[in-house]
């Protein structure tokens, strides 16, 4: 899951990035409103964390323009002000949630999970495909009641696949949602990671969940 | 309760004073009138008695009343009917008396008789007959040192007493009713005069810290009440302004403190989410310390400014050799500037002194210079100069840094104003440095100003009053 953090305060942006990455999210940072808007336009993010007081382009304006472009990406506003008007005008302009600074990081993570869940229509922190279960809050994965150990990147890849079941996911899409902008798309890293995942998830099971769609990409599905 | 009411107090005072005036006037009127009436009677009866006395030089036995009547008619043109006349011999036996006395006779007191025998006149008030007292004069008729006859003339005091009684009655009616009307009028006037005061009270009661935009609505008059309302409105405006400032200031202050708090909380929370290597903890703690230091700076600066606002900062004023101070600060600054490869030039007019607080002036200089270093890129230049200028000291801190946009220049001395929020914070500023500079300069009776061009640099100019020439060290 790829998240854009638009925050001008370097240290705030830095700890958010660090904390989110440790939760297996791919994180990009923009230090001002203009940069944030550009990144939001060229990349497909699963969530945007947006500060209100930003240099060059105010967070409220960034929000309006993102929504003006027809993007429905979940947006979580971060604000130093707890002024009701700001919150109301933010929510009215299309933000999905807000947090006032200083915030608890655990709460930020919970809200991020809740916003990401909206798209998948899940009501809990669990994603399931057949007998494969993934907990987005504890990051534990089980298949047939057996715990599976995954690396951070493998987990991130599996989470993305499981959030989009029965859908062909191209390498580009996977790149955009699992890796941050430092990723070099000319490598075959994605295929390598998909193979790692296959070994851990499908090996020893009769029913394969991860499928290769020749010439297009990958798909996770329960049906044969 | 009612006496706490100013309109009743006013009316009461008014009535008391008016009452005193009316009562003394009435008393005076009554006394003067009664005296003049009594005097008039005395004069009249005495003149009648003297006329009679002058014509009755014979013993009373030869006295003829018909001639007396005629004589009185001659003297007073008509016979005074209301006057009772009686002539006695020297021993007090009654001789003749006027007809109107009929069977009555005028009494003669021992005192009057004694006085008469010594040749002097006696006035008496006596109640001889009838309802009213009589006023009577006893005049001796002297011929060759001997009292031959005594003439008594008396008149009833009926008219006088009646007149005085009527006057008294009139006064008893008019004075209280005048006071009554006056009190109604006074109350009305007081009401009319004090109505705007009620208006003011009503508005004042409605005003709270959140409704300081209310004003007293009064017709524009230049009288006392008009001025009061105007003063009151001015006061509310001033209160409104300072409330707004305080609100803005606390909002800004909490915002300033919120950023380091967010960083502290976030870094610590993320740090604690998993087991880390010692170097990682060290990095987190270093960053935390930086934020704590930054917060300390903000709190110190805030405390300084709020103390300054309350007038709790007292300058220890001494003669300060500015030249020396600048050399001292300059040495310190060169060390900081060296790290950024900034050259610092100091042109110092020797022997310039001001009266001021050494510690604060040092702080001022350091703040200005530090600011210059912060906003001057690597390899830049700074200049500090001090010179005499028309009885004042002109101190300039010049840099060739990033400069300040014209629209920002009027605000740079405002509290928490930042041209570039992130940049200033990274440089460790509290956003209060220039506000503190401004306060220090103004507390020394000086002025601070800035000239700047974006990309060209800034000149901060401080002018301070020059210290009077010193006979000592200078």
XYZ file of C-alpha atoms in Angstrom:
698
model
C 0.000 0.000 0.000
C 1.512 3.267 -1.057
C 1.016 6.432 0.930
C 1.858 10.040 0.119
C 2.791 12.252 3.068
C 2.545 15.993 2.379
C 4.139 17.726 5.340
C 6.519 20.691 5.391
C 7.986 20.002 8.804
C 10.891 17.713 7.919
C 11.099 15.898 11.227
C 7.363 15.219 11.315
C 7.449 13.892 7.764
C 10.471 11.830 8.653
C 8.989 10.025 11.656
C 5.717 9.399 9.821
C 7.626 7.869 6.915
C 9.752 5.750 9.232
C 6.754 4.552 11.245
C 4.660 3.771 8.168
C 7.497 1.970 6.412
C 7.982 -0.183 9.472
C 4.339 -1.141 8.999
C 5.204 -2.236 5.425
C 3.714 0.743 3.622
C 5.529 2.381 0.763
C 5.849 6.083 1.585
C 6.623 9.146 -0.522
C 7.141 12.575 1.006
C 6.346 16.019 -0.382
C 7.547 19.055 1.602
C 5.197 21.613 0.111
C 1.758 21.831 -1.467
C 2.926 22.098 -5.064
C 5.194 19.097 -4.830
C 2.407 17.158 -3.091
C -0.064 17.952 -5.833
C 2.378 16.934 -8.572
C 3.166 13.615 -6.851
C -0.537 12.930 -6.282
C -1.196 13.528 -9.975
C 1.563 11.360 -11.440
C 1.393 8.424 -9.015
C -1.481 6.319 -7.900
C -1.574 6.381 -4.122
C -3.738 4.332 -1.811
C -3.835 7.140 0.758
C -2.703 10.726 1.196
C -1.701 12.250 4.539
C -2.082 15.989 4.050
C -0.969 18.779 6.378
C -3.105 21.942 6.244
C -0.489 24.636 6.779
C 1.842 24.200 3.852
C 4.144 26.552 1.998
C 3.513 27.443 -1.652
C 0.097 25.788 -1.812
C -2.133 25.510 1.225
C -3.300 21.986 2.187
C -6.945 22.928 1.684
C -6.169 23.974 -1.891
C -4.201 20.776 -2.547
C -7.230 18.843 -1.294
C -9.611 20.724 -3.614
C -7.382 20.247 -6.626
C -6.891 16.514 -5.986
C -10.675 16.130 -5.761
C -11.071 18.465 -8.746
C -9.009 16.025 -10.801
C -11.635 13.391 -10.033
C -9.383 11.355 -7.761
C -11.137 9.411 -4.996
C -7.981 8.556 -3.075
C -8.636 8.514 0.692
C -7.229 11.697 2.248
C -6.378 12.078 5.911
C -5.821 15.684 6.962
C -3.183 16.493 9.542
C -3.697 19.815 11.235
C -1.992 21.774 13.948
C -5.173 23.723 14.363
C -8.091 22.122 16.084
C -10.310 24.901 14.860
C -13.701 23.417 14.035
C -14.031 25.532 10.870
C -10.866 24.018 9.404
C -12.013 20.507 10.128
C -15.479 21.163 8.750
C -14.185 22.866 5.626
C -11.657 20.043 5.137
C -14.303 17.352 5.424
C -16.621 19.334 3.158
C -13.899 19.743 0.555
C -13.535 16.001 0.316
C -11.138 14.842 3.011
C -12.095 11.522 4.581
C -10.751 11.995 8.071
C -8.550 14.272 10.151
C -6.040 14.157 12.989
C -4.883 17.102 15.078
C -1.253 17.475 16.032
C 0.217 16.249 18.264
C -1.339 12.886 17.468
C -0.771 9.393 18.700
C 1.033 7.295 16.130
C -1.031 4.223 17.020
C -4.145 6.253 16.227
C -2.665 7.411 12.933
C -2.026 3.782 11.975
C -5.525 2.733 12.984
C -7.060 5.523 10.908
C -4.845 4.663 7.952
C -6.012 1.025 8.161
C -9.627 2.115 8.465
C -9.354 4.323 5.380
C -7.632 1.616 3.342
C -10.352 -0.831 4.384
C -13.084 1.275 2.823
C -12.123 0.276 -0.689
C -12.204 -3.453 0.075
C -15.562 -3.315 1.864
C -13.963 -5.230 4.735
C -15.262 -4.339 8.138
C -12.387 -5.741 10.152
C -8.624 -5.771 9.997
C -8.672 -9.246 8.351
C -8.336 -9.938 4.648
C -9.276 -13.443 3.515
C -8.897 -15.394 0.299
C -10.072 -18.972 0.719
C -8.164 -20.340 3.728
C -5.536 -17.574 3.564
C -5.992 -14.939 6.293
C -4.012 -11.710 6.687
C -4.325 -9.370 9.664
C -3.539 -5.791 8.671
C -3.070 -4.686 12.284
C -0.757 -7.428 13.530
C 0.693 -8.274 10.081
C 0.274 -11.987 10.740
C -0.553 -14.297 7.865
C -2.070 -17.790 8.214
C -3.026 -20.395 5.685
C -5.092 -23.364 6.829
C -4.436 -22.354 10.433
C -0.676 -22.453 9.917
C 1.322 -19.305 10.541
C 3.418 -18.061 7.602
C 6.519 -15.912 8.196
C 6.894 -13.136 5.606
C 9.477 -10.391 5.101
C 8.214 -6.773 5.102
C 8.226 -6.516 1.321
C 6.557 -9.915 0.877
C 3.888 -8.857 3.345
C 3.321 -5.544 1.541
C 2.996 -7.348 -1.789
C 0.573 -9.928 -0.377
C -1.519 -7.232 1.308
C -1.822 -5.369 -1.990
C -2.794 -8.530 -3.847
C -5.352 -9.485 -1.194
C -6.894 -6.023 -1.200
C -7.507 -6.441 -4.918
C -8.624 -10.059 -5.362
C -9.841 -11.411 -8.716
C -8.243 -8.490 -10.496
C -5.327 -8.551 -12.909
C -2.575 -6.502 -11.334
C 0.046 -5.311 -13.788
C 3.669 -4.927 -12.792
C 3.218 -1.161 -13.042
C 0.302 -1.207 -10.629
C 2.228 -3.386 -8.202
C 5.220 -1.075 -8.456
C 3.097 1.946 -7.755
C 1.344 0.511 -4.740
C 4.054 -1.513 -3.065
C 7.248 0.372 -3.785
C 8.044 4.064 -3.257
C 9.456 6.384 -5.916
C 13.019 5.199 -5.374
C 12.107 1.925 -7.088
C 13.811 1.184 -10.360
C 11.151 -0.277 -12.711
C 13.675 -1.797 -15.134
C 14.532 -4.658 -12.737
C 12.610 -7.908 -12.313
C 12.265 -7.436 -8.541
C 8.487 -7.881 -8.720
C 8.725 -11.294 -10.335
C 11.325 -12.304 -7.769
C 9.081 -11.256 -4.865
C 6.027 -12.937 -6.372
C 8.018 -16.136 -6.575
C 9.095 -15.813 -2.915
C 5.448 -15.354 -1.970
C 4.328 -18.325 -4.041
C 6.831 -20.542 -2.292
C 5.593 -19.503 1.133
C 1.881 -19.445 0.409
C 1.080 -21.956 -2.298
C 3.817 -24.575 -1.835
C 2.365 -27.676 -0.210
C -1.208 -26.646 -0.912
C -3.195 -28.278 -3.617
C -5.104 -25.141 -4.420
C -2.936 -22.367 -5.826
C -4.016 -18.812 -4.996
C -1.481 -16.676 -6.866
C -1.819 -16.875 -10.626
C 0.327 -15.535 -13.420
C -1.622 -13.884 -16.232
C 0.702 -14.228 -19.212
C 1.722 -10.968 -20.749
C -0.239 -8.918 -18.190
C 0.674 -9.532 -14.571
C -0.593 -11.374 -11.531
C -3.885 -12.156 -9.827
C -4.910 -13.619 -6.504
C -8.139 -15.635 -6.494
C -9.825 -18.482 -4.663
C -11.385 -20.190 -7.701
C -9.222 -22.521 -9.870
C -31.755 51.061 48.769
C -33.467 54.047 47.244
C -30.691 56.301 48.508
C -28.177 54.394 46.417
C -30.022 55.751 43.466
C -28.232 58.834 42.234
C -31.382 60.512 40.894
C -33.031 60.339 44.325
C -29.878 61.557 45.965
C -29.680 64.454 43.558
C -33.345 65.346 44.056
C -33.006 65.050 47.796
C -30.057 67.396 47.880
C -31.872 69.765 45.610
C -34.942 69.753 47.880
C -32.923 70.199 51.057
C -31.081 73.178 49.613
C -34.226 74.709 48.154
C -36.014 74.095 51.468
C -33.322 75.901 53.404
C -33.433 78.834 50.987
C -37.248 79.099 51.024
C -37.462 78.741 54.813
C -34.873 81.425 55.464
C -36.491 83.680 52.918
C -39.913 83.179 54.513
C -38.574 83.747 57.997
C -36.827 86.898 56.857
C -39.941 88.103 55.070
C -42.132 87.431 58.085
C -39.799 89.071 60.554
C -39.165 92.149 58.405
C -42.816 92.607 57.651
C -43.900 92.232 61.222
C -41.219 94.603 62.435
C -42.122 97.231 59.857
C -45.825 96.871 60.640
C -45.215 97.266 64.386
C -42.866 100.155 63.766
C -45.453 101.844 61.574
C -48.016 101.588 64.305
C -45.606 102.906 66.898
C -44.694 105.864 64.701
C -48.351 106.616 64.052
C -49.580 106.447 67.618
C -46.599 108.405 68.846
C -47.184 111.233 66.369
C -50.862 111.398 67.313
C -49.893 111.432 70.980
C -47.354 114.199 70.388
C -49.865 116.321 68.517
C -52.312 115.912 71.362
C -49.641 116.542 73.965
C -48.522 119.758 72.286
C -52.042 121.100 72.352
C -52.933 120.060 75.871
C -50.713 122.212 77.923
C -53.634 122.991 80.199
C -54.602 120.650 82.979
C -56.971 118.001 81.685
C -59.941 119.612 83.429
C -59.831 122.440 80.940
C -59.315 120.016 78.102
C -61.899 120.034 75.394
C -62.253 116.947 73.254
C -64.191 118.693 70.602
C -61.195 120.879 69.946
C -59.013 117.760 70.094
C -61.093 116.171 67.378
C -60.862 119.276 65.299
C -57.173 119.524 65.828
C -56.612 115.889 64.848
C -58.666 116.502 61.757
C -56.430 119.459 60.952
C -53.259 117.496 61.503
C -54.190 114.160 59.921
C -56.996 115.377 57.628
C -59.385 112.844 59.112
C -60.091 111.734 62.591
C -58.383 108.460 63.280
C -61.369 106.380 64.385
C -59.452 103.283 65.257
C -57.220 105.124 67.695
C -58.172 105.189 71.310
C -57.104 108.328 73.096
C -57.082 109.012 76.822
C -55.716 111.923 78.796
C -54.756 111.526 82.451
C -53.484 113.887 85.049
C -50.018 113.497 86.465
C -51.209 111.122 89.186
C -52.838 108.819 86.673
C -56.456 109.741 87.123
C -58.418 109.572 83.984
C -59.578 112.831 82.612
C -60.896 112.839 79.083
C -61.086 109.933 76.691
C -62.136 109.571 73.090
C -65.686 108.458 72.319
C -64.742 105.154 70.800
C -63.538 103.932 74.170
C -67.125 104.047 75.416
C -67.108 102.428 78.856
C -63.644 100.980 78.539
C -60.566 102.688 79.646
C -56.940 102.285 78.646
C -54.859 100.720 81.395
C -51.802 102.489 82.665
C -48.954 100.477 84.038
C -46.761 101.498 86.919
C -43.773 101.448 84.644
C -45.438 103.806 82.161
C -46.494 106.155 84.942
C -42.997 106.129 86.407
C -41.468 106.769 82.992
C -43.935 109.580 82.391
C -43.086 111.232 85.684
C -39.482 111.240 84.548
C -40.594 112.796 81.269
C -40.000 109.770 78.943
C -42.258 107.932 76.517
C -43.346 104.302 77.003
C -44.565 101.863 74.361
C -46.527 98.861 75.579
C -48.541 96.000 74.200
C -51.437 95.213 76.394
C -54.503 93.110 76.379
C -57.071 95.415 77.788
C -60.225 94.513 75.959
C -61.418 92.851 72.807
C -59.963 89.924 70.994
C -56.734 91.565 69.883
C -54.000 93.174 71.931
C -53.561 96.925 71.952
C -50.450 98.856 71.157
C -50.246 101.841 73.342
C -47.984 104.836 73.850
C -47.858 106.888 76.991
C -46.545 110.429 76.548
C -46.152 112.964 79.369
C -47.099 116.606 78.762
C -44.425 118.706 80.337
C -44.639 122.293 81.132
C -41.823 124.000 82.940
C -40.176 120.786 84.147
C -43.424 119.535 85.536
C -45.619 116.823 84.237
C -49.037 118.292 83.987
C -50.855 115.716 81.905
C -50.311 112.238 80.495
C -51.583 111.417 77.002
C -52.235 107.803 76.065
C -52.887 106.747 72.475
C -53.646 103.121 71.655
C -54.633 101.190 68.622
C -55.770 97.640 68.061
C -53.210 95.250 66.570
C -55.987 93.472 64.719
C -54.855 94.457 61.268
C -51.209 93.680 61.923
C -51.935 90.362 63.515
C -54.380 89.468 60.782
C -51.898 90.460 58.086
C -49.116 88.438 59.690
C -51.392 85.490 60.208
C -52.393 85.578 56.552
C -48.765 85.822 55.493
C -47.880 82.877 57.669
C -50.730 80.902 56.159
C -49.615 81.743 52.653
C -46.060 80.740 53.442
C -47.170 77.483 55.051
C -49.034 76.598 51.883
C -46.707 77.907 49.200
C -43.329 76.758 50.562
C -44.200 73.055 50.878
C -46.039 72.999 47.579
C -43.139 74.778 45.897
C -40.863 72.135 47.353
C -43.192 69.426 46.125
C -43.238 70.750 42.587
C -39.532 71.335 42.700
C -38.883 67.749 43.727
C -40.989 66.452 40.858
C -39.171 68.773 38.498
C -35.830 67.798 39.973
C -36.596 64.123 39.593
C -37.628 64.706 36.019
C -34.427 66.595 35.255
C -32.278 64.032 37.008
C -34.040 61.294 35.093
C -33.497 63.058 31.851
C -29.851 63.725 32.600
C -29.188 60.208 33.829
C -31.036 58.264 31.180
C -27.922 57.951 28.993
C -26.084 56.638 32.051
C -28.648 53.844 32.285
C -28.039 53.204 28.624
C -24.321 52.946 29.255
C -24.883 50.626 32.195
C -27.081 48.392 30.092
C -24.518 48.136 27.314
C -21.671 47.640 29.756
C -23.542 44.796 31.397
C -24.044 43.078 28.068
C -20.396 43.291 27.095
C -18.317 40.192 27.726
C -14.957 39.154 26.367
C -16.710 37.616 23.383
C -18.908 40.583 22.534
C -16.385 43.394 22.542
C -17.656 44.646 19.227
C -20.690 46.205 20.953
C -20.814 49.961 21.343
C -22.946 52.397 23.289
C -25.366 54.014 20.905
C -25.819 57.668 21.847
C -26.591 60.799 19.959
C -23.417 62.613 19.179
C -23.273 65.264 21.864
C -20.233 66.914 23.322
C -21.628 67.105 26.862
C -20.279 65.159 29.828
C -22.397 62.103 29.100
C -21.462 62.195 25.437
C -17.811 62.307 26.391
C -18.319 59.513 28.903
C -19.932 57.319 26.275
C -17.184 58.142 23.820
C -14.492 57.351 26.370
C -16.290 54.155 27.200
C -16.504 53.150 23.552
C -12.816 53.908 23.104
C -12.050 51.778 26.110
C -14.056 48.881 24.682
C -12.221 49.211 21.383
C -8.887 49.118 23.150
C -10.005 46.133 25.205
C -11.211 44.445 22.039
C -7.874 45.004 20.379
C -5.867 43.675 23.265
C -8.179 40.685 23.666
C -7.699 39.923 20.008
C -3.949 40.264 20.380
C -3.907 37.975 23.382
C -6.044 35.412 21.609
C -3.838 35.571 18.543
C -0.746 35.377 20.708
C -1.890 32.325 22.638
C -3.046 30.640 19.441
C 0.363 31.318 17.909
C 2.175 30.216 21.046
C 0.279 26.952 21.250
C 0.882 26.356 17.572
C 4.594 26.984 17.989
C 4.764 24.535 20.863
C 2.623 22.001 19.046
C 5.167 21.366 16.313
C 8.001 20.275 18.632
C 5.477 18.328 20.702
C 4.226 16.512 17.613
C 7.794 15.620 16.714
C 8.637 14.467 20.246
C 5.501 12.371 20.583
C 5.770 10.895 17.108
C 9.463 10.058 17.269
C 9.170 8.504 20.711
C 6.090 6.476 19.782
C 7.596 5.202 16.550
C 10.837 4.506 18.392
C 9.071 2.422 21.014
C 7.121 0.324 18.525
C 9.959 -2.153 18.170
C 13.316 -3.147 19.597
C 16.106 -1.076 18.028
C 19.838 -0.822 17.920
C 21.519 1.571 20.385
C 22.574 3.916 17.551
C 18.948 4.263 16.517
C 17.869 5.146 20.041
C 20.735 7.606 20.213
C 19.564 9.276 17.003
C 16.019 9.558 18.362
C 17.231 10.972 21.665
C 19.464 13.509 19.893
C 16.522 14.687 17.844
C 14.331 14.779 20.956
C 16.904 16.894 22.772
C 16.954 19.302 19.857
C 13.176 19.703 20.117
C 13.311 20.107 23.885
C 15.924 22.829 23.448
C 13.783 24.485 20.862
C 10.764 24.401 23.166
C 12.872 25.804 25.990
C 13.871 28.673 23.721
C 10.242 29.378 22.813
C 9.121 29.246 26.434
C 11.996 31.506 27.547
C 11.212 34.026 24.832
C 7.494 33.901 25.606
C 8.183 34.438 29.278
C 10.443 37.366 28.483
C 7.820 39.003 26.285
C 4.939 38.458 28.664
C 7.064 39.847 31.512
C 7.959 42.773 29.279
C 4.270 43.348 28.534
C 3.482 43.401 32.234
C 6.307 45.859 32.862
C 8.158 43.368 35.001
C 11.468 43.658 33.210
C 13.576 46.357 34.754
C 16.520 47.673 32.869
C 19.696 48.130 34.880
C 20.763 51.296 33.166
C 24.447 52.117 33.071
C 26.753 53.920 30.763
C 27.591 51.344 28.109
C 30.520 51.638 25.767
C 28.830 50.421 22.586
C 32.142 50.197 20.757
C 33.410 47.713 23.308
C 30.180 45.739 23.275
C 30.225 45.414 19.505
C 33.832 44.208 19.470
C 32.880 41.630 22.072
C 29.791 40.404 20.191
C 31.706 40.575 16.909
C 34.320 38.104 18.122
C 31.576 35.705 19.146
C 29.727 36.106 15.856
C 32.780 35.527 13.711
C 32.995 32.026 15.190
C 29.407 31.184 14.175
C 29.819 32.893 10.812
C 33.001 31.016 10.060
C 31.043 27.734 10.021
C 29.046 29.110 7.083
C 32.063 30.811 5.552
C 30.482 34.233 6.025
C 32.804 37.226 6.327
C 31.909 39.701 9.063
C 33.154 43.292 8.841
C 32.940 45.573 11.819
C 33.293 49.327 11.395
C 33.326 50.830 14.796
C 33.216 54.515 15.618
C 35.327 54.760 18.763
C 33.983 55.977 22.047
C 30.272 55.761 21.324
C 28.323 55.283 24.529
C 24.665 54.879 25.396
C 22.749 54.627 28.656
C 21.314 51.152 28.831
C 21.231 47.635 30.167
C 24.370 45.835 29.048
C 22.776 42.386 29.126
C 19.778 43.440 27.021
C 21.819 45.411 24.504
C 24.069 42.408 24.094
C 21.018 40.231 23.532
C 19.733 42.719 20.949
C 23.012 42.699 19.045
C 23.355 38.927 19.190
C 19.782 38.429 17.995
C 20.247 40.755 15.028
C 23.579 39.331 14.038
C 22.471 35.749 14.564
C 19.471 36.453 12.353
C 21.781 37.811 9.689
C 23.950 34.688 9.796
C 20.862 32.464 9.557
C 19.552 34.100 6.414
C 22.817 34.652 4.606
C 23.926 31.834 2.353
C 27.381 30.269 2.568
C 30.171 32.573 1.447
C 28.074 35.668 2.100
C 29.049 38.871 3.807
C 27.874 40.769 6.859
C 28.659 44.211 8.110
C 28.134 45.664 11.560
C 28.601 49.385 11.936
C 28.081 51.931 14.651
C 28.270 55.690 14.211
C 27.106 58.958 15.729
C 24.240 60.507 13.881
C 22.867 63.868 14.954
C 22.968 63.295 18.710
C 21.964 59.689 18.323
C 23.735 56.412 17.837
C 23.067 54.598 14.584
C 23.769 50.903 14.647
C 23.450 48.916 11.420
C 23.523 45.187 10.842
C 23.769 44.487 7.144
C 23.810 41.211 5.248
C 23.685 40.143 1.621
C 21.379 37.204 2.329
C 17.992 36.189 1.005
C 16.243 39.434 1.985
C 12.632 40.035 2.965
C 9.738 40.614 0.565
C 8.184 44.112 0.776
C 4.802 42.711 1.872
C 6.453 40.896 4.781
C 8.597 43.796 5.973
C 5.921 45.522 8.073
C 5.300 42.262 9.974
C 8.756 40.995 10.748
C 8.725 42.508 14.242
C 5.348 40.905 15.012
C 5.330 38.013 17.361
C 5.569 34.612 15.717
C 5.648 36.159 12.279
C 7.807 34.076 10.017
C 8.679 34.737 6.456
C 9.537 31.091 5.941
C 8.125 28.906 8.667
C 10.112 25.747 7.994
C 13.363 27.553 7.385
C 13.120 29.571 10.550
C 12.301 26.484 12.615
C 15.168 24.510 11.175
C 17.467 27.369 12.045
C 16.238 27.031 15.631
C 14.322 30.300 15.815
C 11.417 30.792 18.162
C 9.722 33.342 15.933
C 10.086 35.862 18.733
C 13.659 37.091 18.307
C 12.859 40.272 16.402
C 9.889 41.057 18.692
C 12.313 40.892 21.586
C 14.771 43.121 19.704
C 12.019 45.649 19.113
C 11.066 45.616 22.773
C 14.667 46.118 23.911
C 15.213 48.997 21.477
C 11.987 50.737 22.489
C 12.707 50.231 26.182
C 15.919 52.175 25.548
C 14.022 54.987 23.849
C 15.200 54.005 20.396
C 13.811 52.815 17.103
C 14.392 49.803 14.917
C 13.702 49.527 11.216
C 14.502 47.320 8.295
C 15.335 47.891 4.655
C 15.485 44.904 2.426
C 15.343 43.600 -1.118
C 14.618 40.007 -2.015
C 17.889 38.323 -2.966
C 19.883 41.442 -2.116
C 19.988 41.284 1.653
C 18.706 43.263 4.597
C 19.815 46.208 6.709
C 18.530 46.405 10.260
C 18.998 49.882 11.658
C 18.783 50.655 15.365
C 18.949 54.239 16.588
C 19.504 54.910 20.264
C 19.933 58.140 22.199
C 23.601 59.021 22.670
C 24.766 59.088 26.268
C 25.591 62.581 27.574
C 29.327 63.316 27.527
C 31.107 61.810 30.495
C 33.935 63.576 32.294
C 35.334 60.237 33.435
C 36.472 57.414 31.275
C 34.004 58.101 28.461
